[in-house]
CSV table of C-alpha atoms and ligand atoms in Angstrom, one decimal:
chain,number,residue,atom,x,y,z
A,1,UNK,CA,-10.9,-84.3,-6.4
A,2,UNK,CA,-8.0,-82.0,-6.1
A,3,UNK,CA,-6.9,-81.9,-2.3
A,4,UNK,CA,-5.0,-78.3,-1.6
A,5,UNK,CA,-1.3,-78.9,-2.0
A,6,UNK,CA,0.5,-77.5,0.8
A,7,UNK,CA,-1.2,-77.6,4.7
A,8,UNK,CA,-0.5,-73.5,4.6
A,9,UNK,CA,-3.0,-73.2,1.7
A,10,UNK,CA,-5.9,-75.2,3.8
A,11,UNK,CA,-5.9,-73.2,6.6
A,12,UNK,CA,-5.6,-70.2,4.7
A,13,UNK,CA,-8.6,-71.1,2.6
A,14,UNK,CA,-10.0,-71.6,6.0
A,15,UNK,CA,-9.2,-68.3,7.5
A,16,UNK,CA,-10.5,-67.2,4.5
A,17,UNK,CA,-13.3,-68.3,4.7
A,18,UNK,CA,-13.3,-66.6,8.0
A,19,UNK,CA,-12.4,-63.5,7.9
A,20,UNK,CA,-14.8,-61.5,6.1
A,21,UNK,CA,-17.3,-59.0,5.7
A,22,UNK,CA,-18.3,-60.5,9.2
A,23,UNK,CA,-15.3,-59.2,11.0
A,24,UNK,CA,-15.4,-56.0,9.6
A,25,UNK,CA,-18.3,-54.4,7.8
A,26,UNK,CA,-21.2,-57.3,10.1
A,27,UNK,CA,-19.3,-57.4,13.9
A,28,UNK,CA,-19.3,-53.3,13.8
A,29,UNK,CA,-22.6,-53.4,13.0
A,30,UNK,CA,-24.1,-55.8,15.8
A,31,UNK,CA,-21.5,-54.0,18.4
A,32,UNK,CA,-22.7,-50.8,17.5
A,33,UNK,CA,-27.0,-51.2,17.5
A,34,UNK,CA,-25.9,-54.1,20.9
A,35,UNK,CA,-24.5,-51.3,22.6
A,36,UNK,CA,-20.4,-51.7,22.5
A,37,UNK,CA,-18.2,-53.6,24.8
A,38,UNK,CA,-20.8,-55.8,26.8
A,39,UNK,CA,-21.9,-57.9,23.8
A,40,UNK,CA,-18.3,-57.6,22.6
A,41,UNK,CA,-17.3,-59.5,25.7
A,42,UNK,CA,-20.2,-62.2,25.0
A,43,UNK,CA,-19.3,-62.3,21.4
A,44,UNK,CA,-15.6,-63.8,22.5
A,45,UNK,CA,-16.4,-65.3,25.8
A,46,UNK,CA,-19.3,-67.4,22.6
A,47,UNK,CA,-16.0,-67.7,20.2
A,48,UNK,CA,-14.3,-69.8,22.9
A,49,UNK,CA,-17.0,-72.0,24.1
A,50,UNK,CA,-19.2,-72.3,21.0
A,51,UNK,CA,-17.1,-70.7,18.0
A,52,UNK,CA,-14.0,-72.1,18.6
A,53,UNK,CA,-15.1,-76.0,19.5
A,54,UNK,CA,-18.0,-76.4,16.9
A,55,UNK,CA,-15.1,-75.4,14.2
A,56,UNK,CA,-12.9,-78.7,14.9
A,57,UNK,CA,-16.1,-80.4,15.3
A,58,UNK,CA,-17.4,-79.8,11.7
A,59,UNK,CA,-13.3,-80.7,10.8
A,60,UNK,CA,-12.9,-83.6,11.6
A,61,UNK,CA,-16.6,-84.4,10.5
A,62,UNK,CA,-15.2,-83.4,6.9
A,63,UNK,CA,-11.5,-84.3,6.8
A,64,UNK,CA,-13.2,-87.9,7.8
A,65,UNK,CA,-15.5,-88.4,5.4
A,66,UNK,CA,-13.1,-87.0,2.2
A,67,UNK,CA,-15.0,-86.7,0.0
A,68,UNK,CA,-18.0,-84.8,0.5
A,69,UNK,CA,-20.1,-83.7,3.7
A,70,UNK,CA,-22.7,-86.7,3.0
A,71,UNK,CA,-20.6,-88.2,2.3
A,72,UNK,CA,-18.4,-87.7,6.1
A,73,UNK,CA,-22.2,-88.2,8.0
A,74,UNK,CA,-22.3,-91.2,5.7
A,75,UNK,CA,-19.1,-92.3,6.3
A,76,UNK,CA,-19.7,-91.8,10.8
A,77,UNK,CA,-23.1,-92.6,11.6
A,78,UNK,CA,-21.7,-96.3,11.7
A,79,UNK,CA,-24.9,-97.1,9.6
A,80,UNK,CA,-27.2,-94.6,11.3
A,81,UNK,CA,-27.7,-93.4,7.3
A,82,UNK,CA,-30.6,-90.7,7.9
A,83,UNK,CA,-28.2,-88.4,9.3
A,84,UNK,CA,-26.2,-88.3,5.3
A,85,UNK,CA,-29.3,-85.4,5.0
A,86,UNK,CA,-26.8,-83.9,6.7
A,87,UNK,CA,-25.1,-83.0,3.9
A,88,UNK,CA,-28.0,-81.4,3.0
A,89,UNK,CA,-27.1,-78.1,5.2
A,90,UNK,CA,-24.1,-76.8,2.9
A,91,UNK,CA,-26.7,-76.6,-0.1
A,92,UNK,CA,-29.4,-75.2,1.2
A,93,UNK,CA,-27.2,-72.8,3.6
A,94,UNK,CA,-25.3,-72.4,1.2
A,95,UNK,CA,-28.3,-70.1,-1.1
A,96,UNK,CA,-29.3,-68.6,1.6
A,97,UNK,CA,-25.7,-67.0,3.0
A,98,UNK,CA,-24.5,-66.1,-0.5
A,99,UNK,CA,-27.4,-64.6,-1.9
A,100,UNK,CA,-27.7,-61.5,0.8
A,101,UNK,CA,-23.8,-61.5,2.1
A,102,UNK,CA,-22.7,-60.8,-2.3
A,103,UNK,CA,-25.2,-57.5,-1.8
A,104,UNK,CA,-23.3,-56.0,0.6
A,105,UNK,CA,-20.0,-57.7,-1.0
A,106,UNK,CA,-21.3,-55.0,-4.2
A,107,UNK,CA,-21.4,-52.9,-2.0
A,108,UNK,CA,-18.0,-52.7,-1.3
A,109,UNK,CA,-16.8,-53.1,-5.1
A,110,UNK,CA,-19.2,-49.9,-5.8
A,111,UNK,CA,-17.3,-48.1,-2.8
A,112,UNK,CA,-13.9,-49.4,-4.3
A,113,UNK,CA,-14.8,-48.0,-6.7
A,114,UNK,CA,-16.0,-44.3,-6.1
A,115,UNK,CA,-12.4,-44.6,-3.3
A,116,UNK,CA,-10.3,-45.1,-7.1
A,117,UNK,CA,-12.0,-42.2,-8.7
A,118,UNK,CA,-11.0,-40.2,-6.2
A,119,UNK,CA,-14.9,-39.9,-5.4
A,120,UNK,CA,-14.7,-39.3,-1.5
A,121,UNK,CA,-12.7,-35.9,-1.6
A,122,UNK,CA,-13.8,-32.5,-0.3
A,123,UNK,CA,-16.8,-34.3,0.6
A,124,UNK,CA,-18.6,-33.6,4.7
A,125,UNK,CA,-20.1,-36.3,6.5
A,126,UNK,CA,-23.7,-35.5,5.9
A,127,UNK,CA,-23.0,-36.0,2.3
A,128,UNK,CA,-21.1,-39.2,2.7
A,129,UNK,CA,-24.7,-40.7,4.5
A,130,UNK,CA,-27.0,-39.0,1.4
A,131,UNK,CA,-24.2,-40.8,-1.3
A,132,UNK,CA,-25.4,-44.3,0.2
A,133,UNK,CA,-28.7,-43.8,1.2
A,134,UNK,CA,-28.9,-43.1,-2.5
A,135,UNK,CA,-26.9,-45.7,-3.7
A,136,UNK,CA,-28.2,-48.3,-1.7
A,137,UNK,CA,-31.7,-48.1,-1.8
A,138,UNK,CA,-31.1,-47.5,-6.3
A,139,UNK,CA,-33.3,-50.5,-8.2
A,140,UNK,CA,-30.2,-50.6,-10.2
A,141,UNK,CA,-27.2,-49.2,-9.3
A,142,UNK,CA,-25.9,-51.3,-6.6
A,143,UNK,CA,-26.8,-54.2,-8.8
A,144,UNK,CA,-24.7,-53.7,-11.7
A,145,UNK,CA,-21.4,-53.9,-8.3
A,146,UNK,CA,-23.3,-57.4,-7.5
A,147,UNK,CA,-23.2,-58.6,-10.5
A,148,UNK,CA,-19.7,-57.9,-11.2
A,149,UNK,CA,-18.6,-59.6,-7.3
A,150,UNK,CA,-21.3,-62.8,-8.2
A,151,UNK,CA,-19.0,-63.0,-11.7
A,152,UNK,CA,-15.3,-62.8,-9.6
A,153,UNK,CA,-16.7,-65.5,-7.0
A,154,UNK,CA,-18.3,-67.9,-10.3
A,155,UNK,CA,-14.9,-67.6,-11.9
A,156,UNK,CA,-12.7,-68.4,-8.6
A,157,UNK,CA,-14.8,-71.7,-7.7
A,158,UNK,CA,-15.7,-72.7,-11.2
A,159,UNK,CA,-11.1,-73.1,-11.6
A,160,UNK,CA,-11.7,-76.1,-8.2
A,161,UNK,CA,-10.0,-75.7,-4.7
A,162,UNK,CA,-5.9,-76.1,-5.6
A,163,UNK,CA,-6.2,-73.7,-8.5
A,164,UNK,CA,-8.8,-70.8,-7.7
A,165,UNK,CA,-9.1,-70.7,-3.9
A,166,UNK,CA,-5.5,-71.6,-2.9
A,167,UNK,CA,-4.0,-69.0,-4.9
A,168,UNK,CA,-5.9,-66.4,-4.3
A,169,UNK,CA,-5.9,-66.6,-0.8
A,170,UNK,CA,-2.2,-67.2,-0.6
A,171,UNK,CA,-1.7,-63.4,-2.0
A,172,UNK,CA,-5.3,-61.9,-0.3
A,173,UNK,CA,-4.7,-62.5,2.8
A,174,UNK,CA,-1.4,-61.6,4.6
A,175,UNK,CA,-2.4,-58.2,2.7
A,176,UNK,CA,-5.2,-57.9,4.3
A,177,UNK,CA,-3.2,-57.9,7.8
A,178,UNK,CA,-1.1,-55.2,6.9
A,179,UNK,CA,-3.9,-53.5,6.1
A,180,UNK,CA,-6.0,-53.4,9.1
A,181,UNK,CA,-2.8,-52.2,11.4
A,182,UNK,CA,-2.3,-49.6,9.2
A,183,UNK,CA,-6.1,-48.3,9.9
A,184,UNK,CA,-6.5,-49.0,13.0
A,185,UNK,CA,-3.1,-46.3,13.4
A,186,UNK,CA,-5.2,-44.5,11.6
A,187,UNK,CA,-8.5,-44.7,13.1
A,188,UNK,CA,-6.1,-44.5,17.0
A,189,UNK,CA,-4.9,-40.7,15.8
A,190,UNK,CA,-8.6,-39.7,15.7
A,191,UNK,CA,-10.0,-36.4,17.9
A,192,UNK,CA,-12.5,-38.5,19.6
A,193,UNK,CA,-10.3,-41.7,19.7
A,194,UNK,CA,-10.7,-42.4,23.3
A,195,UNK,CA,-14.5,-42.4,22.9
A,196,UNK,CA,-15.3,-44.5,20.7
A,197,UNK,CA,-12.7,-47.2,22.4
A,198,UNK,CA,-14.5,-46.6,25.3
A,199,UNK,CA,-17.1,-47.4,23.9
A,200,UNK,CA,-15.6,-51.0,22.6
A,201,UNK,CA,-13.9,-52.3,25.6
A,202,UNK,CA,-16.7,-50.3,28.9
A,203,UNK,CA,-18.9,-53.0,28.9
A,204,UNK,CA,-22.0,-51.2,30.6
A,205,UNK,CA,-24.3,-54.8,31.4
A,206,UNK,CA,-27.5,-52.9,31.5
A,207,UNK,CA,-27.8,-53.1,27.6
A,208,UNK,CA,-28.0,-56.3,27.9
A,209,UNK,CA,-30.4,-58.6,26.5
A,210,UNK,CA,-31.7,-62.2,25.8
A,211,UNK,CA,-31.4,-60.7,22.4
A,212,UNK,CA,-28.3,-59.2,22.7
A,213,UNK,CA,-26.5,-63.3,24.0
A,214,UNK,CA,-28.8,-64.6,20.6
A,215,UNK,CA,-27.5,-61.7,18.3
A,216,UNK,CA,-23.7,-62.0,19.6
A,217,UNK,CA,-24.0,-66.0,19.8
A,218,UNK,CA,-24.7,-65.7,16.0
A,219,UNK,CA,-22.1,-62.9,15.4
A,220,UNK,CA,-19.2,-65.5,16.6
A,221,UNK,CA,-21.0,-68.3,14.2
A,222,UNK,CA,-21.4,-66.3,10.7
A,223,UNK,CA,-17.3,-64.6,11.5
A,224,UNK,CA,-16.0,-68.5,11.9
A,225,UNK,CA,-18.3,-69.4,9.5
A,226,UNK,CA,-19.5,-72.5,11.6
A,227,UNK,CA,-22.8,-74.1,11.6
A,228,UNK,CA,-24.2,-74.5,8.6
A,229,UNK,CA,-21.0,-77.2,7.0
A,230,UNK,CA,-18.7,-74.8,5.4
A,231,UNK,CA,-16.0,-75.9,7.0
A,232,UNK,CA,-16.8,-78.9,6.5
A,233,UNK,CA,-16.8,-79.5,3.0
A,234,UNK,CA,-13.2,-77.1,3.1
A,235,UNK,CA,-12.3,-79.6,5.5
A,236,UNK,CA,-12.3,-82.9,3.1
A,237,UNK,CA,-9.9,-81.2,1.1
A,238,UNK,CA,-7.6,-80.8,4.4
A,239,UNK,CA,-4.4,-83.4,3.9
A,240,UNK,CA,-4.5,-86.2,6.6
A,241,UNK,CA,-1.6,-84.3,8.7
A,242,UNK,CA,-3.0,-81.1,9.4
A,243,UNK,CA,-3.0,-80.3,13.0
A,244,UNK,CA,-6.9,-79.5,13.4
A,245,UNK,CA,-6.6,-78.6,16.9
A,246,UNK,CA,-3.6,-75.7,16.4
A,247,UNK,CA,-5.6,-74.9,12.5
A,248,UNK,CA,-9.0,-74.1,14.5
A,249,UNK,CA,-7.4,-71.9,17.6
A,250,UNK,CA,-5.1,-70.2,15.2
A,251,UNK,CA,-8.0,-69.1,12.8
A,252,UNK,CA,-10.1,-68.0,15.5
A,253,UNK,CA,-7.6,-66.1,17.2
A,254,UNK,CA,-7.0,-64.0,13.6
A,255,UNK,CA,-11.0,-64.0,13.3
A,256,UNK,CA,-11.2,-62.5,16.7
A,257,UNK,CA,-7.9,-60.2,16.6
A,258,UNK,CA,-9.8,-58.4,12.6
A,259,UNK,CA,-13.4,-58.0,14.1
A,260,UNK,CA,-11.9,-56.2,17.7
A,261,UNK,CA,-9.5,-54.2,14.8
A,262,UNK,CA,-12.3,-53.2,12.7
A,263,UNK,CA,-13.6,-52.1,15.8
A,264,UNK,CA,-11.2,-50.1,16.9
A,265,UNK,CA,-11.1,-48.7,13.1
A,266,UNK,CA,-14.8,-47.6,12.6
A,267,UNK,CA,-15.7,-46.5,16.7
A,268,UNK,CA,-13.4,-43.6,17.4
A,269,UNK,CA,-14.7,-42.3,13.9
A,270,UNK,CA,-18.4,-42.4,14.8
A,271,UNK,CA,-17.6,-40.8,18.2
A,272,UNK,CA,-14.5,-38.0,16.5
A,273,UNK,CA,-16.6,-37.1,13.1
A,274,UNK,CA,-20.6,-35.2,14.7
A,275,UNK,CA,-24.4,-36.5,13.3
A,276,UNK,CA,-23.1,-40.4,12.8
A,277,UNK,CA,-24.4,-43.2,15.2
A,278,UNK,CA,-22.6,-46.6,16.7
A,279,UNK,CA,-25.8,-48.1,15.8
A,280,UNK,CA,-26.7,-47.3,12.0
A,281,UNK,CA,-27.0,-50.6,11.5
A,282,UNK,CA,-25.3,-51.9,8.0
A,283,UNK,CA,-24.2,-48.9,6.8
A,284,UNK,CA,-22.2,-48.2,9.9
A,285,UNK,CA,-19.2,-48.8,7.8
A,286,UNK,CA,-20.2,-47.0,4.8
A,287,UNK,CA,-21.0,-44.0,6.1
A,288,UNK,CA,-18.2,-44.3,8.4
A,289,UNK,CA,-15.1,-45.0,6.5
A,290,UNK,CA,-14.8,-42.2,4.0
A,291,UNK,CA,-15.0,-39.5,6.7
A,292,UNK,CA,-12.1,-41.6,8.4
A,293,UNK,CA,-9.8,-41.1,6.0
A,294,UNK,CA,-10.9,-37.3,4.9
A,295,UNK,CA,-10.6,-36.6,9.1
A,296,UNK,CA,-6.8,-38.6,9.6
A,297,UNK,CA,-5.7,-37.4,6.5
A,298,UNK,CA,-7.3,-33.8,6.1
A,299,UNK,CA,-4.9,-31.7,3.9
A,300,UNK,CA,-3.1,-34.3,1.8
A,301,UNK,CA,-5.6,-35.5,-0.1
A,302,UNK,CA,-3.2,-37.7,-2.6
A,303,UNK,CA,-2.8,-40.1,1.4
A,304,UNK,CA,-6.8,-40.0,1.9
A,305,UNK,CA,-7.4,-41.2,-1.3
A,306,UNK,CA,-4.1,-44.2,-1.2
A,307,UNK,CA,-6.1,-44.9,2.3
A,308,UNK,CA,-9.2,-45.3,1.4
A,309,UNK,CA,-8.5,-46.9,-2.1
A,310,UNK,CA,-6.9,-49.3,0.0
A,311,UNK,CA,-8.9,-50.0,2.6
A,312,UNK,CA,-11.9,-50.7,-0.2
A,313,UNK,CA,-9.8,-53.4,-1.9
A,314,UNK,CA,-9.5,-54.8,0.8
A,315,UNK,CA,-12.6,-55.4,2.4
A,316,UNK,CA,-13.4,-56.6,-1.7
A,317,UNK,CA,-10.6,-59.3,-1.0
A,318,UNK,CA,-12.4,-60.0,2.2
A,319,UNK,CA,-15.7,-60.4,0.8
A,320,UNK,CA,-14.5,-62.9,-1.8
A,321,UNK,CA,-12.4,-65.4,-0.1
A,322,UNK,CA,-15.3,-65.9,1.7
A,323,UNK,CA,-18.1,-66.0,-0.8
A,324,UNK,CA,-15.9,-68.5,-2.9
A,325,UNK,CA,-16.3,-70.6,0.3
A,326,UNK,CA,-19.9,-70.0,0.2
A,327,UNK,CA,-20.6,-70.9,-3.4
A,328,UNK,CA,-18.1,-73.9,-2.6
A,329,UNK,CA,-20.7,-74.7,-0.4
A,330,UNK,CA,-23.0,-75.8,-3.0
A,331,UNK,CA,-20.7,-76.5,-6.0
A,332,UNK,CA,-18.8,-79.4,-4.2
A,333,UNK,CA,-22.5,-81.0,-3.9
A,334,UNK,CA,-23.7,-81.5,-6.7
A,335,UNK,CA,-20.1,-82.1,-8.5
A,336,UNK,CA,-18.1,-83.8,-6.1
A,337,UNK,CA,-21.8,-86.1,-4.9
A,338,UNK,CA,-23.7,-85.6,-7.9
A,339,UNK,CA,-21.1,-85.5,-10.5
A,340,UNK,CA,-21.5,-81.8,-12.3
A,341,UNK,CA,-19.1,-80.2,-13.9
A,342,UNK,CA,-17.9,-77.5,-12.1
A,343,UNK,CA,-18.1,-75.0,-14.0
A,344,UNK,CA,-21.6,-75.8,-15.2
A,345,UNK,CA,-22.2,-76.0,-11.4
A,346,UNK,CA,-20.8,-72.3,-10.5
A,347,UNK,CA,-22.2,-70.8,-13.3
A,348,UNK,CA,-26.2,-71.8,-12.8
A,349,UNK,CA,-25.4,-71.6,-8.8
A,350,UNK,CA,-24.5,-68.0,-9.1
A,351,UNK,CA,-27.6,-67.1,-11.4
A,352,UNK,CA,-29.8,-68.4,-8.6
A,353,UNK,CA,-28.1,-66.6,-6.1
A,354,UNK,CA,-28.1,-63.0,-8.1
A,355,UNK,CA,-31.4,-63.3,-8.8
A,356,UNK,CA,-32.1,-63.5,-4.9
A,357,UNK,CA,-29.7,-61.2,-4.0
A,358,UNK,CA,-32.2,-58.7,-6.7
A,359,UNK,CA,-34.8,-59.1,-4.0
A,360,UNK,CA,-32.4,-58.1,-1.0
A,361,UNK,CA,-31.0,-55.4,-2.4
A,362,UNK,CA,-33.9,-54.8,-3.0
A,363,UNK,CA,-35.5,-54.9,-0.1
A,364,UNK,CA,-33.5,-51.4,0.9
A,365,UNK,CA,-35.6,-50.3,-1.2
A,366,UNK,CA,-38.4,-50.4,-3.6
A,367,UNK,CA,-39.0,-53.5,-1.9
A,368,UNK,CA,-38.4,-52.5,1.7
A,369,UNK,CA,-42.7,-52.8,2.6
A,370,UNK,CA,-42.3,-56.7,1.8
A,371,UNK,CA,-41.8,-57.6,5.1
A,372,UNK,CA,-42.2,-61.2,6.9
A,373,UNK,CA,-42.1,-61.3,11.1
A,374,UNK,CA,-41.5,-57.7,9.9
A,375,UNK,CA,-38.5,-57.9,7.7
A,376,UNK,CA,-37.5,-57.1,4.6
A,377,UNK,CA,-35.5,-60.5,2.2
A,378,UNK,CA,-31.9,-59.0,3.6
A,379,UNK,CA,-32.9,-59.1,7.4
A,380,UNK,CA,-35.0,-62.2,6.7
A,381,UNK,CA,-32.6,-64.0,5.0
A,382,UNK,CA,-30.1,-63.1,7.6
A,383,UNK,CA,-31.9,-63.9,11.0
A,384,UNK,CA,-32.6,-67.6,10.0
A,385,UNK,CA,-29.0,-68.0,8.8
A,386,UNK,CA,-27.5,-66.8,11.4
A,387,UNK,CA,-29.6,-66.8,14.8
A,388,UNK,CA,-31.6,-70.1,12.9
A,389,UNK,CA,-29.3,-72.1,10.4
A,390,UNK,CA,-26.4,-72.0,12.1
A,391,UNK,CA,-27.0,-72.5,15.8
A,392,UNK,CA,-29.2,-75.4,15.2
A,393,UNK,CA,-26.2,-77.2,12.4
A,394,UNK,CA,-23.9,-76.8,15.2
A,395,UNK,CA,-26.3,-78.5,18.0
A,396,UNK,CA,-26.9,-81.2,15.4
A,397,UNK,CA,-22.4,-80.7,14.5
A,398,UNK,CA,-21.1,-81.3,18.1
A,399,UNK,CA,-25.3,-84.0,18.5
A,400,UNK,CA,-23.2,-86.1,15.9
A,401,UNK,CA,-19.8,-86.5,17.3
A,402,UNK,CA,-20.3,-86.2,21.2
A,403,UNK,CA,-23.2,-89.0,20.9
A,404,UNK,CA,-23.4,-91.0,17.3
A,405,UNK,CA,-19.8,-91.5,16.3
A,406,UNK,CA,-17.3,-93.8,18.4
A,407,UNK,CA,-15.5,-92.0,19.9
A,408,UNK,CA,-12.0,-94.1,19.1
A,409,UNK,CA,-13.5,-92.5,15.1
A,410,UNK,CA,-13.5,-89.3,16.7
A,411,UNK,CA,-10.4,-89.7,18.9
A,412,UNK,CA,-8.8,-90.9,16.1
A,413,UNK,CA,-9.0,-88.6,13.5
A,414,UNK,CA,-8.4,-85.4,16.1
A,415,UNK,CA,-4.6,-86.2,17.4
A,416,UNK,CA,-3.9,-88.0,13.1
A,417,UNK,CA,-3.9,-91.5,14.8
A,418,UNK,CA,-2.5,-90.8,17.9
A,419,UNK,CA,0.3,-88.0,16.5
A,420,UNK,CA,-0.6,-85.3,18.3
A,421,UNK,CA,-0.8,-85.3,22.8
A,422,UNK,CA,-3.7,-82.4,24.1
A,423,UNK,CA,-4.8,-81.9,27.0
A,424,UNK,CA,-7.5,-80.3,26.0
A,425,UNK,CA,-9.3,-83.1,23.9
A,426,UNK,CA,-11.4,-83.9,26.7
A,427,UNK,CA,-12.6,-80.3,27.1
A,428,UNK,CA,-13.6,-80.5,23.8
A,429,UNK,CA,-15.6,-83.7,24.1
A,430,UNK,CA,-17.4,-82.5,27.2
A,431,UNK,CA,-18.5,-78.9,25.1
A,432,UNK,CA,-19.2,-80.5,22.5
A,433,UNK,CA,-21.0,-83.8,24.4
A,434,UNK,CA,-23.2,-81.5,26.8
A,435,UNK,CA,-21.8,-77.4,26.9
A,436,UNK,CA,-22.4,-76.6,23.9
A,437,UNK,CA,-26.0,-78.0,23.0
A,438,UNK,CA,-27.2,-76.9,26.4
A,439,UNK,CA,-26.2,-73.7,25.4
A,440,UNK,CA,-28.0,-73.4,22.3
A,441,UNK,CA,-31.0,-74.6,23.5
A,442,UNK,CA,-31.3,-72.5,26.4
A,443,UNK,CA,-30.5,-69.2,23.9
A,444,UNK,CA,-33.4,-70.7,22.4
A,445,UNK,CA,-35.8,-71.1,24.1
A,446,UNK,CA,-34.8,-67.5,25.8
A,447,UNK,CA,-35.6,-65.9,22.6
A,448,UNK,CA,-39.3,-67.8,22.1
A,449,UNK,CA,-39.8,-67.1,25.4
A,450,UNK,CA,-40.3,-71.4,26.6
A,451,UNK,CA,-38.0,-69.4,29.6
B,501,LIG,N1,-17.3,-66.0,8.1
B,501,LIG,C1,-17.3,-64.8,7.2
B,501,LIG,C2,-17.5,-63.2,7.4
B,501,LIG,O1,-16.8,-63.8,8.1
B,501,LIG,C3,-18.9,-66.0,6.4
B,501,LIG,C4,-19.1,-66.6,6.4
B,501,LIG,C5,-20.0,-67.6,6.9
B,501,LIG,C6,-18.7,-67.4,5.2
B,501,LIG,C7,-20.6,-68.5,6.4
B,501,LIG,C8,-19.1,-68.6,4.7
B,501,LIG,C9,-20.8,-69.5,5.9
B,501,LIG,O2,-17.8,-63.0,6.6
């Protein structure tokens, strides 16, 4: 099995999985739809209370096994073998999540292309909205871009963990940080930036409902890639000297910062440009950003060109590091567990996801009226992943480590055999035994009207 060759490579890969469209596209979308600052506050609380502890839980389970998720659960379960069925979770969730995530990846790639041919120049805000509408509802155009990004994802995963993923993220992650920082600066210089910041940071709790809380929890899990065994899968490749505690905290901090920065890029723009609304939904980032570049650099079209291209390339990078982690969830199972060839599984899984992605993409246009529980295919997949599978998976993993596994095994794994001393260990243990399961179950009960 190919482990990560360096500690920093493994951490970057996990951070690469976490930081993605979830931060730059989904976070502003959800924040906009749930009224801003109050949602953010609850989201940050869930990051700390649930996200980080569950992330550490996944890391511990994955690294203890060193092979694949099924094996990790089997090894730690002390003979309660049915726990090994948890190994199927990343496979099921991997197919579902990649199939709709890749749709937004496709949009992103298309926007990078439009930026590259200077297609944003000289248009009005309404034209940007219309252009996105036309593109995303088309039955054929998005599919080309989705297929392209699927191909990129597949190629990187087929190359293997060390050669493909580690090398990729090592180059891509640092560029991403620089780009986001520059764009924050640009957005803060927009005329009505203050209104956007008020929306982002001045909470109005009257807007908080049960669904706000569930959405904030879903967003925290989605953003950190936790609850469905993705980080568990990566942790199987971690070396034994990685400090899991420190790394989970670091990844969560980076992830939250990037999400907040994405908010600071998007909302000042939404309020500075007439005709845009914060609750536009999944289209928000795509209709807002072209405006940002034009507004900030009004006169200097070359600068607008360079920056919009840079931003969309950055989004593609962020999307790719996450989509490869999703495909890896599926491939690891078939390759490590069943011994199938990496390249064969990568291609086969990508084809299946692509077929499902066609449905998800069409749900914005031709299939808009085909709904289940009032949701189109894209919306339904997102709901099932972020609001059902992730929380349920998180509860199961917390219960497993907190109640099923021998405490000495857990302590040994977290502290690297006693080498790491941390006062946070009992806090984390208390959270995964009591706080996280109770909290998640209560939020569920509220959602389905039991309380
Ligand atoms: N965390 C990723 C993002 O923010 C999405 C993701 C979820 C990736 C689950 C892998 C597993 O975009």
